[in-house]
Amino acid sequence: MLLDWWQANGRHTIPWKRNSRGARPCHGEPLDPYPIWVAEVMLQQTQLQVVLPYWQRWMEAFSSVEALATAKEHDVLLLWQGLGYYSRARRLHQGASLLQDRAPDWPQDLDGWLELPGIGRSTAGSILSSAFDLPLPILDGNVKRVLARLVACPTPPNRTLAWFWQLSELVLDPQRPRDFNQALMDLGATVCTPRNPSCHACPWTLHCAAYASGDPAAYPMKDAPRELPFQVIGVGVVLDDAGQVLIDQRLNEGLLGGLWEFPGGKQEPGEAIEVTVARELTEELAITVEVGEELITLEHAYSHKKLRFVVHLCRWLTGEPQPLACQQVKWVEPAELSNYPFPAANARIIAALLERLGVAEVA
Ligand code: SF4
């Protein structure tokens, strides 16, 4: 039933799901795991339409696991820029080195994939069923939603994950696991959508408890949303007399590890933002600056906190910049900033800076 629906309505043009001739693979036909692995990691926190152009560029730049393993981390992060959750890029890079050591054999079981950084059970199952047509269940966000609705689960899925894994395994078609898992994901992405599921177009209407309840969108149940902590960050765009701008590279840990940024830090209670900027630059880079006018203020929400960046232009006064809380610091020409991977929030700071400098040059 689901597979009949998928035959007619599935997303069949996904490039990493096609064989080397560009056709849909036959039952049991192996596919190259490398493009699938890259795509699955990109899809972990990002939607298909956003991933597609990134995946295309990635495959052009790093066409094989060997090419990725020998690439510079700087280039890997630069290509990932804008996709967010940058640790995924670093883990792909690390994973490529591990896989290259084991070449030419790709892992053919869950344990082999779970040894790679950033690979959980659902990603591993999806790679193995996509590449080798192995009967392994998956449980990504789309699948959790569809299954929770199918049974009208009275609790949020993450509270009963083991049970959801069993359910995903139970519904899986062992004869066509690759197609079935893809069909389940396609159903969740295109029909059983988060807000307004198109139940009239669903092949499972007759079996769906959420549909029978009359309010399918009420499922999956959710935990009460928690208030995200809010912080104000003072940021300094420091220019020297030659017009170069100071940037620093974050330590490798954390959400944005390894990326470049403009220096700054948290505003203390009762502190004027100009004082925050000057203090942070002294504490983190051992320099003194003259804090000038505001360049831009912007807000950015991460999954665990909301930040307001208040960005000021600064003039470097004294002190050779030291990487006291980062990997390295660099003076660069403003026009060269695009050669460095920055977090998404910084793209607007760069655009504002270039615009400001452009106005200054004209004047
Ligand atoms: S009937 Fe509606 S709620 Fe149930 S699985 Fe299909 S689309 Fe989702």
Tab-separated table of C-alpha atoms and ligand atoms in Angstrom:
chain	number	residue	atom	x	y	z
A	1	MET	CA	0.000	0.000	0.000
A	2	LEU	CA	2.677	2.495	1.034
A	3	LEU	CA	4.964	1.261	-1.729
A	4	ASP	CA	2.201	1.664	-4.340
A	5	TRP	CA	1.709	5.232	-3.176
A	6	TRP	CA	5.461	5.804	-3.274
A	7	GLN	CA	5.751	4.371	-6.786
A	8	ALA	CA	3.434	7.120	-8.025
A	9	ASN	CA	4.245	9.947	-5.609
A	10	GLY	CA	7.719	9.425	-4.146
A	11	ARG	CA	10.644	11.815	-4.468
A	12	HIS	CA	12.408	9.728	-7.102
A	13	THR	CA	14.851	12.337	-8.350
A	14	ILE	CA	17.070	12.438	-5.251
A	15	PRO	CA	20.482	12.060	-6.916
A	16	TRP	CA	22.217	9.925	-4.267
A	17	LYS	CA	19.396	7.365	-4.503
A	18	ARG	CA	20.150	6.656	-8.184
A	19	ASN	CA	22.743	4.280	-9.597
A	20	SER	CA	25.730	5.216	-11.757
A	21	ARG	CA	23.502	5.177	-14.856
A	22	GLY	CA	21.153	7.685	-13.201
A	23	ALA	CA	18.397	5.083	-12.826
A	24	ARG	CA	16.550	3.817	-9.776
A	25	PRO	CA	18.422	0.800	-8.442
A	26	CYS	CA	16.952	-2.699	-8.728
A	27	HIS	CA	16.170	-4.715	-5.610
A	28	GLY	CA	19.432	-5.588	-3.885
A	29	GLU	CA	21.592	-3.551	-6.288
A	30	PRO	CA	24.314	-1.841	-4.249
A	31	LEU	CA	24.834	1.904	-4.528
A	32	ASP	CA	27.985	3.885	-3.762
A	33	PRO	CA	27.748	4.597	0.011
A	34	TYR	CA	29.916	7.750	-0.133
A	35	PRO	CA	27.344	10.165	-1.643
A	36	ILE	CA	24.635	8.617	0.552
A	37	TRP	CA	26.710	9.031	3.702
A	38	VAL	CA	27.423	12.692	2.899
A	39	ALA	CA	23.743	13.349	2.154
A	40	GLU	CA	22.506	11.570	5.278
A	41	VAL	CA	24.788	13.632	7.499
A	42	MET	CA	23.696	16.843	5.775
A	43	LEU	CA	20.053	15.808	6.244
A	44	GLN	CA	20.453	15.253	9.989
A	45	GLN	CA	19.339	18.789	10.839
A	46	THR	CA	18.485	20.221	7.444
A	47	GLN	CA	15.704	19.802	4.897
A	48	LEU	CA	16.184	18.130	1.535
A	49	GLN	CA	15.684	21.249	-0.602
A	50	VAL	CA	18.367	23.097	1.342
A	51	VAL	CA	20.724	20.134	1.271
A	52	LEU	CA	20.553	19.491	-2.493
A	53	PRO	CA	22.766	22.373	-3.720
A	54	TYR	CA	25.219	21.855	-0.841
A	55	TRP	CA	25.477	18.164	-1.651
A	56	GLN	CA	26.029	18.972	-5.331
A	57	ARG	CA	28.864	21.389	-4.558
A	58	TRP	CA	30.341	18.974	-2.039
A	59	MET	CA	30.426	16.120	-4.546
A	60	GLU	CA	32.099	18.376	-7.101
A	61	ALA	CA	34.764	19.434	-4.597
A	62	PHE	CA	35.251	16.109	-2.792
A	63	SER	CA	34.130	13.447	-5.245
A	64	SER	CA	35.389	10.484	-3.204
A	65	VAL	CA	36.182	9.509	0.345
A	66	GLU	CA	39.885	9.835	-0.526
A	67	ALA	CA	39.375	13.385	-1.791
A	68	LEU	CA	37.554	14.293	1.412
A	69	ALA	CA	40.135	12.634	3.655
A	70	THR	CA	42.973	14.641	2.093
A	71	ALA	CA	41.071	17.963	1.980
A	72	LYS	CA	41.993	20.809	4.344
A	73	GLU	CA	39.528	21.363	7.183
A	74	HIS	CA	39.362	25.022	6.199
A	75	ASP	CA	38.014	24.070	2.743
A	76	VAL	CA	35.569	21.566	4.223
A	77	LEU	CA	34.127	24.168	6.605
A	78	LEU	CA	34.004	26.790	3.866
A	79	LEU	CA	31.886	24.495	1.712
A	80	TRP	CA	29.582	23.805	4.658
A	81	GLN	CA	29.114	27.511	5.380
A	82	GLY	CA	25.429	28.354	5.799
A	83	LEU	CA	24.313	24.769	6.471
A	84	GLY	CA	24.742	25.136	10.246
A	85	TYR	CA	25.730	22.576	12.892
A	86	TYR	CA	29.312	22.669	11.657
A	87	SER	CA	30.421	19.764	13.793
A	88	ARG	CA	28.755	17.609	11.122
A	89	ALA	CA	31.296	18.784	8.544
A	90	ARG	CA	34.221	18.115	10.840
A	91	ARG	CA	32.881	14.660	11.641
A	92	LEU	CA	32.480	13.804	7.954
A	93	HIS	CA	36.071	14.904	7.487
A	94	GLN	CA	37.263	12.758	10.405
A	95	GLY	CA	35.104	9.856	9.211
A	96	ALA	CA	36.697	10.026	5.763
A	97	SER	CA	40.139	9.482	7.308
A	98	LEU	CA	38.863	6.462	9.231
A	99	LEU	CA	37.167	5.012	6.155
A	100	GLN	CA	40.215	5.585	4.005
A	101	ASP	CA	42.277	3.526	6.443
A	102	ARG	CA	39.814	0.673	6.000
A	103	ALA	CA	39.544	1.035	2.211
A	104	PRO	CA	38.389	-0.428	-0.042
A	105	ASP	CA	35.656	-1.999	2.097
A	106	TRP	CA	32.713	0.049	3.288
A	107	PRO	CA	31.059	-1.038	6.541
A	108	GLN	CA	28.199	-3.417	5.837
A	109	ASP	CA	26.640	-3.499	9.284
A	110	LEU	CA	25.330	-1.123	11.936
A	111	ASP	CA	28.358	-1.467	14.217
A	112	GLY	CA	30.720	-0.497	11.423
A	113	TRP	CA	28.855	2.736	10.731
A	114	LEU	CA	28.221	3.536	14.379
A	115	GLU	CA	31.996	3.666	14.876
A	116	LEU	CA	32.138	6.753	12.652
A	117	PRO	CA	31.809	10.132	14.380
A	118	GLY	CA	28.358	11.707	14.188
A	119	ILE	CA	26.575	8.562	13.035
A	120	GLY	CA	23.630	7.357	15.124
A	121	ARG	CA	21.389	4.369	14.640
A	122	SER	CA	18.907	6.062	12.313
A	123	THR	CA	21.578	7.533	10.034
A	124	ALA	CA	23.396	4.187	9.954
A	125	GLY	CA	20.161	2.331	9.158
A	126	SER	CA	19.315	4.786	6.429
A	127	ILE	CA	22.763	4.508	4.834
A	128	LEU	CA	22.711	0.707	4.942
A	129	SER	CA	19.198	0.360	3.591
A	130	SER	CA	19.828	2.989	0.891
A	131	ALA	CA	23.229	1.681	-0.209
A	132	PHE	CA	22.856	-2.071	0.257
A	133	ASP	CA	19.079	-2.603	0.534
A	134	LEU	CA	19.508	-4.089	4.017
A	135	PRO	CA	16.384	-4.518	6.202
A	136	LEU	CA	17.215	-1.999	8.926
A	137	PRO	CA	14.672	0.383	10.443
A	138	ILE	CA	15.093	4.146	10.571
A	139	LEU	CA	13.720	6.709	12.994
A	140	ASP	CA	14.324	10.257	11.844
A	141	GLY	CA	11.965	13.149	12.612
A	142	ASN	CA	9.647	12.415	9.684
A	143	VAL	CA	9.362	8.737	10.550
A	144	LYS	CA	8.730	9.425	14.228
A	145	ARG	CA	5.887	11.761	13.300
A	146	VAL	CA	4.240	9.303	10.895
A	147	LEU	CA	4.497	6.396	13.347
A	148	ALA	CA	3.286	8.483	16.296
A	149	ARG	CA	0.199	9.421	14.283
A	150	LEU	CA	-0.370	5.938	13.000
A	151	VAL	CA	-0.833	4.678	16.561
A	152	ALA	CA	-1.938	8.007	18.121
A	153	CYS	CA	0.847	7.662	20.672
A	154	PRO	CA	-0.255	9.422	23.880
A	155	THR	CA	3.273	10.501	24.876
A	156	PRO	CA	6.078	12.372	23.043
A	157	PRO	CA	8.036	9.828	20.925
A	158	ASN	CA	11.367	10.635	22.558
A	159	ARG	CA	10.064	9.287	25.875
A	160	THR	CA	9.497	5.836	24.392
A	161	LEU	CA	12.201	5.591	21.761
A	162	ALA	CA	12.849	1.858	22.192
A	163	TRP	CA	9.213	1.199	21.475
A	164	PHE	CA	9.318	3.413	18.367
A	165	TRP	CA	12.330	1.503	17.088
A	166	GLN	CA	10.350	-1.705	17.450
A	167	LEU	CA	7.441	-0.145	15.585
A	168	SER	CA	9.685	1.044	12.756
A	169	GLU	CA	11.102	-2.464	12.490
A	170	LEU	CA	7.626	-3.979	12.577
A	171	VAL	CA	6.244	-1.951	9.679
A	172	LEU	CA	9.396	-2.320	7.529
A	173	ASP	CA	8.952	-4.387	4.372
A	174	PRO	CA	11.835	-6.911	4.562
A	175	GLN	CA	11.571	-7.599	0.820
A	176	ARG	CA	12.100	-3.977	-0.203
A	177	PRO	CA	13.693	-2.182	2.755
A	178	ARG	CA	15.405	0.506	0.648
A	179	ASP	CA	12.175	1.522	-1.058
A	180	PHE	CA	10.108	1.195	2.089
A	181	ASN	CA	12.303	3.417	4.237
A	182	GLN	CA	12.435	6.008	1.493
A	183	ALA	CA	8.648	5.798	1.113
A	184	LEU	CA	8.202	6.348	4.848
A	185	MET	CA	10.457	9.406	4.762
A	186	ASP	CA	8.725	10.746	1.643
A	187	LEU	CA	5.311	10.287	3.234
A	188	GLY	CA	6.430	12.246	6.286
A	189	ALA	CA	8.031	14.998	4.215
A	190	THR	CA	5.258	15.497	1.663
A	191	VAL	CA	1.935	14.220	3.068
A	192	CYS	CA	2.111	13.610	6.813
A	193	THR	CA	3.605	17.049	7.372
A	194	PRO	CA	3.994	18.629	10.831
A	195	ARG	CA	1.175	21.190	10.729
A	196	ASN	CA	-1.477	20.253	8.186
A	197	PRO	CA	-1.167	16.615	7.153
A	198	SER	CA	-2.825	15.902	3.789
A	199	CYS	CA	-4.670	12.843	5.029
A	200	HIS	CA	-6.872	12.746	1.914
A	201	ALA	CA	-3.717	11.876	-0.089
A	202	CYS	CA	-2.346	9.333	2.394
A	203	PRO	CA	-2.293	5.592	1.693
A	204	TRP	CA	-2.614	4.798	5.400
A	205	THR	CA	-5.786	6.723	6.229
A	206	LEU	CA	-7.753	3.579	7.036
A	207	HIS	CA	-5.120	2.402	9.512
A	208	CYS	CA	-4.264	5.702	11.129
A	209	ALA	CA	-5.437	6.227	14.710
A	210	ALA	CA	-4.604	9.948	14.651
A	211	TYR	CA	-6.754	10.401	11.562
A	212	ALA	CA	-9.567	8.467	13.257
A	213	SER	CA	-9.265	10.781	16.252
A	214	GLY	CA	-10.288	13.695	14.023
A	215	ASP	CA	-7.242	15.804	14.933
A	216	PRO	CA	-4.148	14.211	13.363
A	217	ALA	CA	-2.067	17.379	13.763
A	218	ALA	CA	-2.357	16.974	17.559
A	219	TYR	CA	0.193	14.153	17.200
A	220	PRO	CA	2.977	13.586	17.969
A	221	MET	CA	2.475	14.800	21.494
A	222	LYS	CA	5.047	17.359	22.560
A	223	ASP	CA	6.699	18.258	25.821
A	224	ALA	CA	5.931	21.803	26.989
A	225	PRO	CA	8.355	24.188	25.238
A	226	ARG	CA	11.103	25.462	27.476
A	227	GLU	CA	12.095	29.088	27.571
A	228	LEU	CA	15.391	29.575	25.748
A	229	PRO	CA	18.055	31.526	27.625
A	230	PHE	CA	18.776	34.951	26.130
A	231	GLN	CA	22.164	36.646	26.031
A	232	VAL	CA	23.521	39.878	24.615
A	233	ILE	CA	26.894	39.573	22.938
A	234	GLY	CA	29.130	42.589	22.367
A	235	VAL	CA	31.147	42.161	19.176
A	236	GLY	CA	34.057	44.253	17.924
A	237	VAL	CA	34.889	44.661	14.253
A	238	VAL	CA	38.440	45.868	14.800
A	239	LEU	CA	40.228	47.732	12.005
A	240	ASP	CA	43.865	48.733	11.991
A	241	ASP	CA	45.321	51.822	10.343
A	242	ALA	CA	45.901	49.875	7.120
A	243	GLY	CA	42.205	49.017	6.915
A	244	GLN	CA	42.645	45.344	7.771
A	245	VAL	CA	40.071	43.661	9.978
A	246	LEU	CA	40.745	41.306	12.880
A	247	ILE	CA	39.121	37.866	12.973
A	248	ASP	CA	39.658	34.839	15.177
A	249	GLN	CA	39.125	31.120	14.768
A	250	ARG	CA	37.062	29.407	17.456
A	251	LEU	CA	38.361	26.395	19.313
A	252	ASN	CA	37.265	23.103	17.752
A	253	GLU	CA	34.792	22.194	20.489
A	254	GLY	CA	31.126	23.110	20.427
A	255	LEU	CA	28.455	23.922	17.920
A	256	LEU	CA	30.491	26.404	15.883
A	257	GLY	CA	33.931	24.942	16.564
A	258	GLY	CA	36.633	25.735	14.017
A	259	LEU	CA	34.728	28.609	12.417
A	260	TRP	CA	36.014	32.155	12.145
A	261	GLU	CA	34.257	35.080	13.799
A	262	PHE	CA	34.607	38.652	14.922
A	263	PRO	CA	35.781	38.716	18.537
A	264	GLY	CA	33.449	39.514	21.413
A	265	GLY	CA	31.600	38.030	24.332
A	266	LYS	CA	28.743	38.172	26.797
A	267	GLN	CA	27.542	41.410	28.298
A	268	GLU	CA	27.752	41.419	32.102
A	269	PRO	CA	24.708	42.638	34.080
A	270	GLY	CA	24.606	46.431	34.183
A	271	GLU	CA	27.515	46.787	31.760
A	272	ALA	CA	27.378	49.253	28.840
A	273	ILE	CA	27.834	47.362	25.599
A	274	GLU	CA	30.850	49.462	24.600
A	275	VAL	CA	32.503	48.402	27.856
A	276	THR	CA	31.667	44.758	27.079
A	277	VAL	CA	33.337	44.989	23.677
A	278	ALA	CA	36.498	46.643	25.033
A	279	ARG	CA	36.719	44.220	27.969
A	280	GLU	CA	36.229	41.117	25.832
A	281	LEU	CA	38.862	42.205	23.334
A	282	THR	CA	41.343	42.733	26.149
A	283	GLU	CA	40.480	39.447	27.867
A	284	GLU	CA	40.423	37.318	24.717
A	285	LEU	CA	43.034	38.971	22.500
A	286	ALA	CA	45.108	41.147	24.850
A	287	ILE	CA	44.512	44.293	22.802
A	288	THR	CA	43.095	47.695	23.580
A	289	VAL	CA	40.738	49.381	21.167
A	290	GLU	CA	38.740	52.530	20.781
A	291	VAL	CA	35.130	51.409	20.555
A	292	GLY	CA	33.392	53.386	17.832
A	293	GLU	CA	29.885	53.550	16.448
A	294	GLU	CA	27.469	50.664	16.201
A	295	LEU	CA	27.706	48.776	12.911
A	296	ILE	CA	24.690	46.492	13.250
A	297	THR	CA	22.548	44.685	15.819
A	298	LEU	CA	21.116	41.308	14.950
A	299	GLU	CA	19.397	38.446	16.680
A	300	HIS	CA	20.024	34.779	16.103
A	301	ALA	CA	18.288	31.774	17.628
A	302	TYR	CA	20.102	28.505	18.155
A	303	SER	CA	18.338	25.359	19.333
A	304	HIS	CA	19.412	25.986	22.949
A	305	LYS	CA	19.682	29.789	23.247
A	306	LYS	CA	18.830	33.129	21.678
A	307	LEU	CA	21.526	35.693	21.137
A	308	ARG	CA	21.532	39.390	20.329
A	309	PHE	CA	24.777	40.545	18.735
A	310	VAL	CA	25.513	44.236	19.180
A	311	VAL	CA	28.374	44.942	16.807
A	312	HIS	CA	30.605	48.008	17.066
A	313	LEU	CA	33.354	49.240	14.801
A	314	CYS	CA	36.601	49.512	16.753
A	315	ARG	CA	39.991	51.064	16.098
A	316	TRP	CA	42.991	49.018	17.180
A	317	LEU	CA	45.185	50.963	19.597
A	318	THR	CA	47.736	48.722	21.292
A	319	GLY	CA	48.799	45.131	21.851
A	320	GLU	CA	49.713	42.392	19.401
A	321	PRO	CA	46.561	40.203	19.164
A	322	GLN	CA	47.025	36.935	21.072
A	323	PRO	CA	44.827	33.819	20.680
A	324	LEU	CA	44.094	33.571	24.433
A	325	ALA	CA	40.652	31.939	23.987
A	326	CYS	CA	40.711	30.794	20.367
A	327	GLN	CA	42.879	28.828	17.933
A	328	GLN	CA	44.378	31.742	16.053
A	329	VAL	CA	43.836	35.381	15.131
A	330	LYS	CA	44.381	37.050	11.791
A	331	TRP	CA	44.357	40.462	10.187
A	332	VAL	CA	42.693	40.167	6.778
A	333	GLU	CA	41.566	42.465	4.021
A	334	PRO	CA	37.790	43.004	4.267
A	335	ALA	CA	37.413	41.795	0.677
A	336	GLU	CA	39.009	38.479	1.707
A	337	LEU	CA	36.491	37.680	4.445
A	338	SER	CA	34.554	35.431	2.077
A	339	ASN	CA	37.557	33.089	2.022
A	340	TYR	CA	36.909	32.155	5.650
A	341	PRO	CA	34.065	29.997	6.987
A	342	PHE	CA	31.903	32.084	9.351
A	343	PRO	CA	28.719	31.157	11.283
A	344	ALA	CA	25.504	32.272	9.602
A	345	ALA	CA	24.989	35.204	11.990
A	346	ASN	CA	28.321	36.704	10.913
A	347	ALA	CA	27.338	36.874	7.241
A	348	ARG	CA	25.156	39.903	8.009
A	349	ILE	CA	27.982	41.549	9.940
A	350	ILE	CA	30.289	41.086	6.950
A	351	ALA	CA	27.663	42.494	4.571
A	352	ALA	CA	27.179	45.525	6.856
A	353	LEU	CA	30.934	46.063	7.130
A	354	LEU	CA	31.513	45.889	3.372
A	355	GLU	CA	28.646	48.258	2.786
A	356	ARG	CA	29.996	50.665	5.402
A	357	LEU	CA	33.503	50.564	3.967
A	358	GLY	CA	32.110	51.042	0.491
A	359	VAL	CA	30.330	54.232	1.631
A	360	ALA	CA	33.512	55.438	3.321
A	361	GLU	CA	35.536	54.877	0.140
A	362	VAL	CA	33.054	56.822	-1.980
A	363	ALA	CA	33.082	59.663	0.512
B	1	SF4	S1	-3.694	9.549	7.694
B	1	SF4	FE1	-2.945	11.599	8.007
B	1	SF4	S2	-2.033	11.622	10.049
B	1	SF4	FE2	-2.306	9.475	9.438
B	1	SF4	S3	-0.325	8.900	8.578
B	1	SF4	FE3	-1.622	9.580	6.881
B	1	SF4	S4	-1.165	11.771	6.641
B	1	SF4	FE4	-0.392	11.121	8.640
